[in-house]
Amino acid sequence: ITSCLIKYSFEKTQSPEIIYFIGFLFGCLLETTRLLIPILNLWTSYSIATIFIGKAVFTGRLTVVFSLLFASIFPRDAQNQEPERNLLFIFIFSLIFAVFIPIDSGTIRSSVMPQIGFNTLFVCIFSFIFVLSCVSLFFTERKKLLIPYMMLILGYIFLVFSSNLILLILGIVYVFLNIKIVDWNSIYDIDQNEFVLEVIDYDIKD
């Protein structure tokens, strides 16, 4: 399903942000592991499986947060920054960090998620990173992406805290609708044209 969504949303997109949005969608995909808790009836007992699910979900959330941050900070230097390597670093860092995070498998939240240690602290950190991503877009001459980007983050928040069908549907709609309406190519066409004109002007002077 994720592969089809990526193809549908980015089939005509050549900008390097697609790499980071693949990381974003992969993090969203890991959220679905929460469904294993009711399926396997892990509500009322301490279980290694619940701990594994909690760590998998937390890995996905870290991947989402840093993928959106990198997408907002590194677009113009993507060729020098090597987005594939950055995404691999994000995933490895998220996985290692999630291994050491404490999980209370005996406490299941209404969003079908086991209780994570230092939850309030991480919510504050994630919120700060989301705000930093939006500020980065504002100051990198891509203000027209700010509203869809904020709606994308809002949709992801709905997915994370969804405890009913309405929030789940809203989250899915917000996420994939706003991914689709962002036209990255139009932004890079402008940048590429400016670059070409600068090269031509430089050659004429030589």
PDB file of C-alpha atoms in Angstrom:
ATOM      1  CA  ILE A   1       0.000   0.000   0.000  1.00  0.00           C
ATOM      2  CA  THR A   2       2.798   2.419   0.932  1.00  0.00           C
ATOM      3  CA  SER A   3       4.592   1.707  -2.363  1.00  0.00           C
ATOM      4  CA  CYS A   4       1.421   2.496  -4.314  1.00  0.00           C
ATOM      5  CA  LEU A   5       0.928   5.738  -2.390  1.00  0.00           C
ATOM      6  CA  ILE A   6       4.519   6.776  -3.064  1.00  0.00           C
ATOM      7  CA  LYS A   7       4.125   6.042  -6.785  1.00  0.00           C
ATOM      8  CA  TYR A   8       0.801   7.891  -6.982  1.00  0.00           C
ATOM      9  CA  SER A   9       2.016  10.941  -5.050  1.00  0.00           C
ATOM     10  CA  PHE A  10       5.508  11.291  -6.546  1.00  0.00           C
ATOM     11  CA  GLU A  11       5.378   9.620  -9.968  1.00  0.00           C
ATOM     12  CA  LYS A  12       6.173  12.947 -11.706  1.00  0.00           C
ATOM     13  CA  THR A  13       8.414  14.348  -8.994  1.00  0.00           C
ATOM     14  CA  GLN A  14      12.178  14.547  -9.487  1.00  0.00           C
ATOM     15  CA  SER A  15      13.072  16.628  -6.443  1.00  0.00           C
ATOM     16  CA  PRO A  16      15.207  14.986  -3.722  1.00  0.00           C
ATOM     17  CA  GLU A  17      12.562  15.556  -1.021  1.00  0.00           C
ATOM     18  CA  ILE A  18      10.945  12.318  -2.167  1.00  0.00           C
ATOM     19  CA  ILE A  19      13.670  10.451  -0.258  1.00  0.00           C
ATOM     20  CA  TYR A  20      12.676  12.095   3.014  1.00  0.00           C
ATOM     21  CA  PHE A  21       8.975  11.606   2.352  1.00  0.00           C
ATOM     22  CA  ILE A  22       9.635   7.908   1.831  1.00  0.00           C
ATOM     23  CA  GLY A  23      11.071   7.995   5.356  1.00  0.00           C
ATOM     24  CA  PHE A  24       7.947   9.849   6.511  1.00  0.00           C
ATOM     25  CA  LEU A  25       5.619   7.254   4.963  1.00  0.00           C
ATOM     26  CA  PHE A  26       7.728   4.413   6.371  1.00  0.00           C
ATOM     27  CA  GLY A  27       7.356   5.929   9.837  1.00  0.00           C
ATOM     28  CA  CYS A  28       3.588   6.152   9.299  1.00  0.00           C
ATOM     29  CA  LEU A  29       3.619   2.501   8.234  1.00  0.00           C
ATOM     30  CA  LEU A  30       5.212   1.475  11.547  1.00  0.00           C
ATOM     31  CA  GLU A  31       2.264   3.092  13.348  1.00  0.00           C
ATOM     32  CA  THR A  32       0.097   0.234  12.037  1.00  0.00           C
ATOM     33  CA  THR A  33       1.964  -2.238  14.284  1.00  0.00           C
ATOM     34  CA  ARG A  34      -0.228  -0.893  17.104  1.00  0.00           C
ATOM     35  CA  LEU A  35      -3.076  -2.914  15.574  1.00  0.00           C
ATOM     36  CA  LEU A  36      -1.310  -6.065  16.737  1.00  0.00           C
ATOM     37  CA  ILE A  37      -2.166  -5.224  20.352  1.00  0.00           C
ATOM     38  CA  PRO A  38      -5.937  -5.795  20.012  1.00  0.00           C
ATOM     39  CA  ILE A  39      -5.451  -8.509  17.388  1.00  0.00           C
ATOM     40  CA  LEU A  40      -3.182 -10.525  19.700  1.00  0.00           C
ATOM     41  CA  ASN A  41      -5.174  -9.531  22.802  1.00  0.00           C
ATOM     42  CA  LEU A  42      -2.200  -7.898  24.547  1.00  0.00           C
ATOM     43  CA  TRP A  43      -4.317  -5.431  26.528  1.00  0.00           C
ATOM     44  CA  THR A  44      -4.087  -6.740  30.062  1.00  0.00           C
ATOM     45  CA  SER A  45      -0.780  -8.550  30.404  1.00  0.00           C
ATOM     46  CA  TYR A  46       2.910  -7.745  30.371  1.00  0.00           C
ATOM     47  CA  SER A  47       4.377  -9.015  27.115  1.00  0.00           C
ATOM     48  CA  ILE A  48       7.632  -8.879  25.193  1.00  0.00           C
ATOM     49  CA  ALA A  49       5.532  -8.497  22.053  1.00  0.00           C
ATOM     50  CA  THR A  50       3.996  -5.293  23.453  1.00  0.00           C
ATOM     51  CA  ILE A  51       7.457  -3.920  24.219  1.00  0.00           C
ATOM     52  CA  PHE A  52       8.578  -4.763  20.682  1.00  0.00           C
ATOM     53  CA  ILE A  53       5.512  -2.999  19.240  1.00  0.00           C
ATOM     54  CA  GLY A  54       6.173   0.082  21.372  1.00  0.00           C
ATOM     55  CA  LYS A  55       9.788   0.275  20.230  1.00  0.00           C
ATOM     56  CA  ALA A  56       8.790  -0.219  16.580  1.00  0.00           C
ATOM     57  CA  VAL A  57       6.240   2.606  16.798  1.00  0.00           C
ATOM     58  CA  PHE A  58       8.731   4.889  18.552  1.00  0.00           C
ATOM     59  CA  THR A  59      11.295   4.139  15.826  1.00  0.00           C
ATOM     60  CA  GLY A  60       8.719   5.208  13.254  1.00  0.00           C
ATOM     61  CA  ARG A  61       7.924   8.420  15.118  1.00  0.00           C
ATOM     62  CA  LEU A  62      11.574   9.416  15.336  1.00  0.00           C
ATOM     63  CA  THR A  63      11.965   8.619  11.630  1.00  0.00           C
ATOM     64  CA  VAL A  64       8.965  10.806  10.769  1.00  0.00           C
ATOM     65  CA  VAL A  65      10.141  13.752  12.864  1.00  0.00           C
ATOM     66  CA  PHE A  66      13.682  13.826  11.509  1.00  0.00           C
ATOM     67  CA  SER A  67      12.630  13.068   7.922  1.00  0.00           C
ATOM     68  CA  LEU A  68      10.386  16.145   7.932  1.00  0.00           C
ATOM     69  CA  LEU A  69      13.144  18.196   9.529  1.00  0.00           C
ATOM     70  CA  PHE A  70      15.735  17.138   6.936  1.00  0.00           C
ATOM     71  CA  ALA A  71      13.249  17.737   4.099  1.00  0.00           C
ATOM     72  CA  SER A  72      12.798  21.321   5.247  1.00  0.00           C
ATOM     73  CA  ILE A  73      16.497  22.055   5.868  1.00  0.00           C
ATOM     74  CA  PHE A  74      18.423  20.285   3.090  1.00  0.00           C
ATOM     75  CA  PRO A  75      16.462  20.607  -0.190  1.00  0.00           C
ATOM     76  CA  ARG A  76      18.756  22.869  -2.191  1.00  0.00           C
ATOM     77  CA  ASP A  77      21.944  21.045  -1.231  1.00  0.00           C
ATOM     78  CA  ALA A  78      20.396  17.604  -1.662  1.00  0.00           C
ATOM     79  CA  GLN A  79      23.027  16.439  -4.148  1.00  0.00           C
ATOM     80  CA  ASN A  80      25.831  17.397  -1.778  1.00  0.00           C
ATOM     81  CA  GLN A  81      23.981  16.201   1.310  1.00  0.00           C
ATOM     82  CA  GLU A  82      23.205  12.744  -0.163  1.00  0.00           C
ATOM     83  CA  PRO A  83      19.580  12.299   0.985  1.00  0.00           C
ATOM     84  CA  GLU A  84      19.744   8.489   0.748  1.00  0.00           C
ATOM     85  CA  ARG A  85      22.634   8.441   3.218  1.00  0.00           C
ATOM     86  CA  ASN A  86      20.825  10.926   5.456  1.00  0.00           C
ATOM     87  CA  LEU A  87      17.698   8.782   5.499  1.00  0.00           C
ATOM     88  CA  LEU A  88      19.741   5.700   6.391  1.00  0.00           C
ATOM     89  CA  PHE A  89      21.378   7.649   9.226  1.00  0.00           C
ATOM     90  CA  ILE A  90      17.931   8.788  10.452  1.00  0.00           C
ATOM     91  CA  PHE A  91      16.615   5.236  10.531  1.00  0.00           C
ATOM     92  CA  ILE A  92      19.689   3.771  12.256  1.00  0.00           C
ATOM     93  CA  PHE A  93      19.698   6.546  14.857  1.00  0.00           C
ATOM     94  CA  SER A  94      15.952   6.089  15.463  1.00  0.00           C
ATOM     95  CA  LEU A  95      16.304   2.324  15.804  1.00  0.00           C
ATOM     96  CA  ILE A  96      19.218   2.513  18.236  1.00  0.00           C
ATOM     97  CA  PHE A  97      17.522   5.196  20.320  1.00  0.00           C
ATOM     98  CA  ALA A  98      14.278   3.190  20.460  1.00  0.00           C
ATOM     99  CA  VAL A  99      16.143   0.147  21.752  1.00  0.00           C
ATOM    100  CA  PHE A 100      17.069   2.012  24.936  1.00  0.00           C
ATOM    101  CA  ILE A 101      13.749   3.776  25.527  1.00  0.00           C
ATOM    102  CA  PRO A 102      11.755   2.259  28.430  1.00  0.00           C
ATOM    103  CA  ILE A 103       8.347   0.809  27.577  1.00  0.00           C
ATOM    104  CA  ASP A 104       5.628  -0.004  30.126  1.00  0.00           C
ATOM    105  CA  SER A 105       3.887  -2.957  28.502  1.00  0.00           C
ATOM    106  CA  GLY A 106       1.331  -3.106  31.306  1.00  0.00           C
ATOM    107  CA  THR A 107      -0.121   0.317  30.465  1.00  0.00           C
ATOM    108  CA  ILE A 108      -1.903   0.657  27.130  1.00  0.00           C
ATOM    109  CA  ARG A 109      -3.118   4.126  26.161  1.00  0.00           C
ATOM    110  CA  SER A 110      -6.458   4.837  24.470  1.00  0.00           C
ATOM    111  CA  SER A 111      -4.593   5.208  21.162  1.00  0.00           C
ATOM    112  CA  VAL A 112      -3.585   1.518  21.425  1.00  0.00           C
ATOM    113  CA  MET A 113       0.000   2.401  22.268  1.00  0.00           C
ATOM    114  CA  PRO A 114       2.005   1.132  25.242  1.00  0.00           C
ATOM    115  CA  GLN A 115       3.208   3.811  27.620  1.00  0.00           C
ATOM    116  CA  ILE A 116       6.613   5.235  26.653  1.00  0.00           C
ATOM    117  CA  GLY A 117       9.053   6.485  29.257  1.00  0.00           C
ATOM    118  CA  PHE A 118       9.554  10.265  29.420  1.00  0.00           C
ATOM    119  CA  ASN A 119       6.518  10.657  27.148  1.00  0.00           C
ATOM    120  CA  THR A 120       5.891  14.323  28.003  1.00  0.00           C
ATOM    121  CA  LEU A 121       9.526  15.198  27.310  1.00  0.00           C
ATOM    122  CA  PHE A 122       9.437  13.561  23.884  1.00  0.00           C
ATOM    123  CA  VAL A 123       6.158  15.278  22.996  1.00  0.00           C
ATOM    124  CA  CYS A 124       7.808  18.628  23.766  1.00  0.00           C
ATOM    125  CA  ILE A 125      10.924  17.724  21.736  1.00  0.00           C
ATOM    126  CA  PHE A 126       8.871  16.517  18.770  1.00  0.00           C
ATOM    127  CA  SER A 127       6.738  19.672  18.895  1.00  0.00           C
ATOM    128  CA  PHE A 128       9.870  21.837  18.894  1.00  0.00           C
ATOM    129  CA  ILE A 129      11.276  19.976  15.871  1.00  0.00           C
ATOM    130  CA  PHE A 130       7.999  20.372  13.973  1.00  0.00           C
ATOM    131  CA  VAL A 131       8.013  24.118  14.683  1.00  0.00           C
ATOM    132  CA  LEU A 132      11.671  24.310  13.637  1.00  0.00           C
ATOM    133  CA  SER A 133      10.809  22.587  10.342  1.00  0.00           C
ATOM    134  CA  CYS A 134       8.072  25.119   9.597  1.00  0.00           C
ATOM    135  CA  VAL A 135      10.354  28.040  10.475  1.00  0.00           C
ATOM    136  CA  SER A 136      13.016  26.592   8.174  1.00  0.00           C
ATOM    137  CA  LEU A 137      10.527  26.521   5.284  1.00  0.00           C
ATOM    138  CA  PHE A 138       9.572  30.124   5.981  1.00  0.00           C
ATOM    139  CA  PHE A 139      13.157  31.375   5.834  1.00  0.00           C
ATOM    140  CA  THR A 140      14.248  29.339   2.777  1.00  0.00           C
ATOM    141  CA  GLU A 141      11.952  31.144   0.307  1.00  0.00           C
ATOM    142  CA  ARG A 142       9.396  28.318   0.188  1.00  0.00           C
ATOM    143  CA  LYS A 143       6.592  30.045   2.041  1.00  0.00           C
ATOM    144  CA  LYS A 144       3.936  28.601  -0.268  1.00  0.00           C
ATOM    145  CA  LEU A 145       4.779  25.143   1.110  1.00  0.00           C
ATOM    146  CA  LEU A 146       4.228  26.212   4.703  1.00  0.00           C
ATOM    147  CA  ILE A 147       0.450  25.668   4.880  1.00  0.00           C
ATOM    148  CA  PRO A 148       0.473  22.191   3.217  1.00  0.00           C
ATOM    149  CA  TYR A 149       3.452  21.259   5.384  1.00  0.00           C
ATOM    150  CA  MET A 150       1.651  22.300   8.571  1.00  0.00           C
ATOM    151  CA  MET A 151      -1.459  20.399   7.480  1.00  0.00           C
ATOM    152  CA  LEU A 152       0.712  17.357   6.816  1.00  0.00           C
ATOM    153  CA  ILE A 153       2.071  17.553  10.373  1.00  0.00           C
ATOM    154  CA  LEU A 154      -1.473  18.004  11.707  1.00  0.00           C
ATOM    155  CA  GLY A 155      -2.606  14.915   9.845  1.00  0.00           C
ATOM    156  CA  TYR A 156       0.255  12.906  11.305  1.00  0.00           C
ATOM    157  CA  ILE A 157      -0.658  14.102  14.809  1.00  0.00           C
ATOM    158  CA  PHE A 158      -4.219  12.870  14.189  1.00  0.00           C
ATOM    159  CA  LEU A 159      -2.796   9.480  13.198  1.00  0.00           C
ATOM    160  CA  VAL A 160      -0.571   9.274  16.279  1.00  0.00           C
ATOM    161  CA  PHE A 161      -3.265  10.175  18.802  1.00  0.00           C
ATOM    162  CA  SER A 162      -6.228   8.626  16.996  1.00  0.00           C
ATOM    163  CA  SER A 163      -8.393   6.693  19.431  1.00  0.00           C
ATOM    164  CA  ASN A 164     -11.484   6.620  17.217  1.00  0.00           C
ATOM    165  CA  LEU A 165     -12.373   6.164  13.561  1.00  0.00           C
ATOM    166  CA  ILE A 166     -13.014   9.865  12.909  1.00  0.00           C
ATOM    167  CA  LEU A 167      -9.494  10.962  13.901  1.00  0.00           C
ATOM    168  CA  LEU A 168      -8.009   8.063  11.942  1.00  0.00           C
ATOM    169  CA  ILE A 169      -9.842   9.047   8.743  1.00  0.00           C
ATOM    170  CA  LEU A 170      -8.968  12.730   9.219  1.00  0.00           C
ATOM    171  CA  GLY A 171      -5.312  11.825   9.702  1.00  0.00           C
ATOM    172  CA  ILE A 172      -5.166   9.720   6.544  1.00  0.00           C
ATOM    173  CA  VAL A 173      -6.918  12.394   4.464  1.00  0.00           C
ATOM    174  CA  TYR A 174      -4.739  15.239   5.787  1.00  0.00           C
ATOM    175  CA  VAL A 175      -1.485  13.328   5.266  1.00  0.00           C
ATOM    176  CA  PHE A 176      -1.944  12.031   1.739  1.00  0.00           C
ATOM    177  CA  LEU A 177      -3.956  14.975   0.404  1.00  0.00           C
ATOM    178  CA  ASN A 178      -1.277  17.447   1.467  1.00  0.00           C
ATOM    179  CA  ILE A 179       1.552  15.261   0.143  1.00  0.00           C
ATOM    180  CA  LYS A 180      -0.185  15.223  -3.243  1.00  0.00           C
ATOM    181  CA  ILE A 181      -0.861  18.968  -3.518  1.00  0.00           C
ATOM    182  CA  VAL A 182       2.738  19.995  -2.849  1.00  0.00           C
ATOM    183  CA  ASP A 183       4.359  20.643  -6.243  1.00  0.00           C
ATOM    184  CA  TRP A 184       8.069  20.246  -5.546  1.00  0.00           C
ATOM    185  CA  ASN A 185       8.948  20.288  -9.250  1.00  0.00           C
ATOM    186  CA  SER A 186       7.608  23.817  -9.711  1.00  0.00           C
ATOM    187  CA  ILE A 187       9.962  25.036  -7.007  1.00  0.00           C
ATOM    188  CA  TYR A 188      12.979  23.293  -8.441  1.00  0.00           C
ATOM    189  CA  ASP A 189      12.235  24.401 -11.978  1.00  0.00           C
ATOM    190  CA  ILE A 190      12.638  27.999 -10.783  1.00  0.00           C
ATOM    191  CA  ASP A 191      15.851  27.215  -8.988  1.00  0.00           C
ATOM    192  CA  GLN A 192      17.269  25.288 -11.929  1.00  0.00           C
ATOM    193  CA  ASN A 193      16.420  28.107 -14.368  1.00  0.00           C
ATOM    194  CA  GLU A 194      18.164  30.629 -12.137  1.00  0.00           C
ATOM    195  CA  PHE A 195      21.187  28.341 -11.959  1.00  0.00           C
ATOM    196  CA  VAL A 196      21.295  27.947 -15.756  1.00  0.00           C
ATOM    197  CA  LEU A 197      21.119  31.713 -16.281  1.00  0.00           C
ATOM    198  CA  GLU A 198      23.981  32.213 -13.825  1.00  0.00           C
ATOM    199  CA  VAL A 199      26.123  29.635 -15.674  1.00  0.00           C
ATOM    200  CA  ILE A 200      25.379  31.233 -19.072  1.00  0.00           C
ATOM    201  CA  ASP A 201      26.218  34.695 -17.743  1.00  0.00           C
ATOM    202  CA  TYR A 202      29.473  33.369 -16.299  1.00  0.00           C
ATOM    203  CA  ASP A 203      30.439  31.772 -19.641  1.00  0.00           C
ATOM    204  CA  ILE A 204      29.725  34.981 -21.545  1.00  0.00           C
ATOM    205  CA  LYS A 205      31.964  36.985 -19.211  1.00  0.00           C
ATOM    206  CA  ASP A 206      34.791  34.469 -19.691  1.00  0.00           C
TER     207      ASP A 206
END
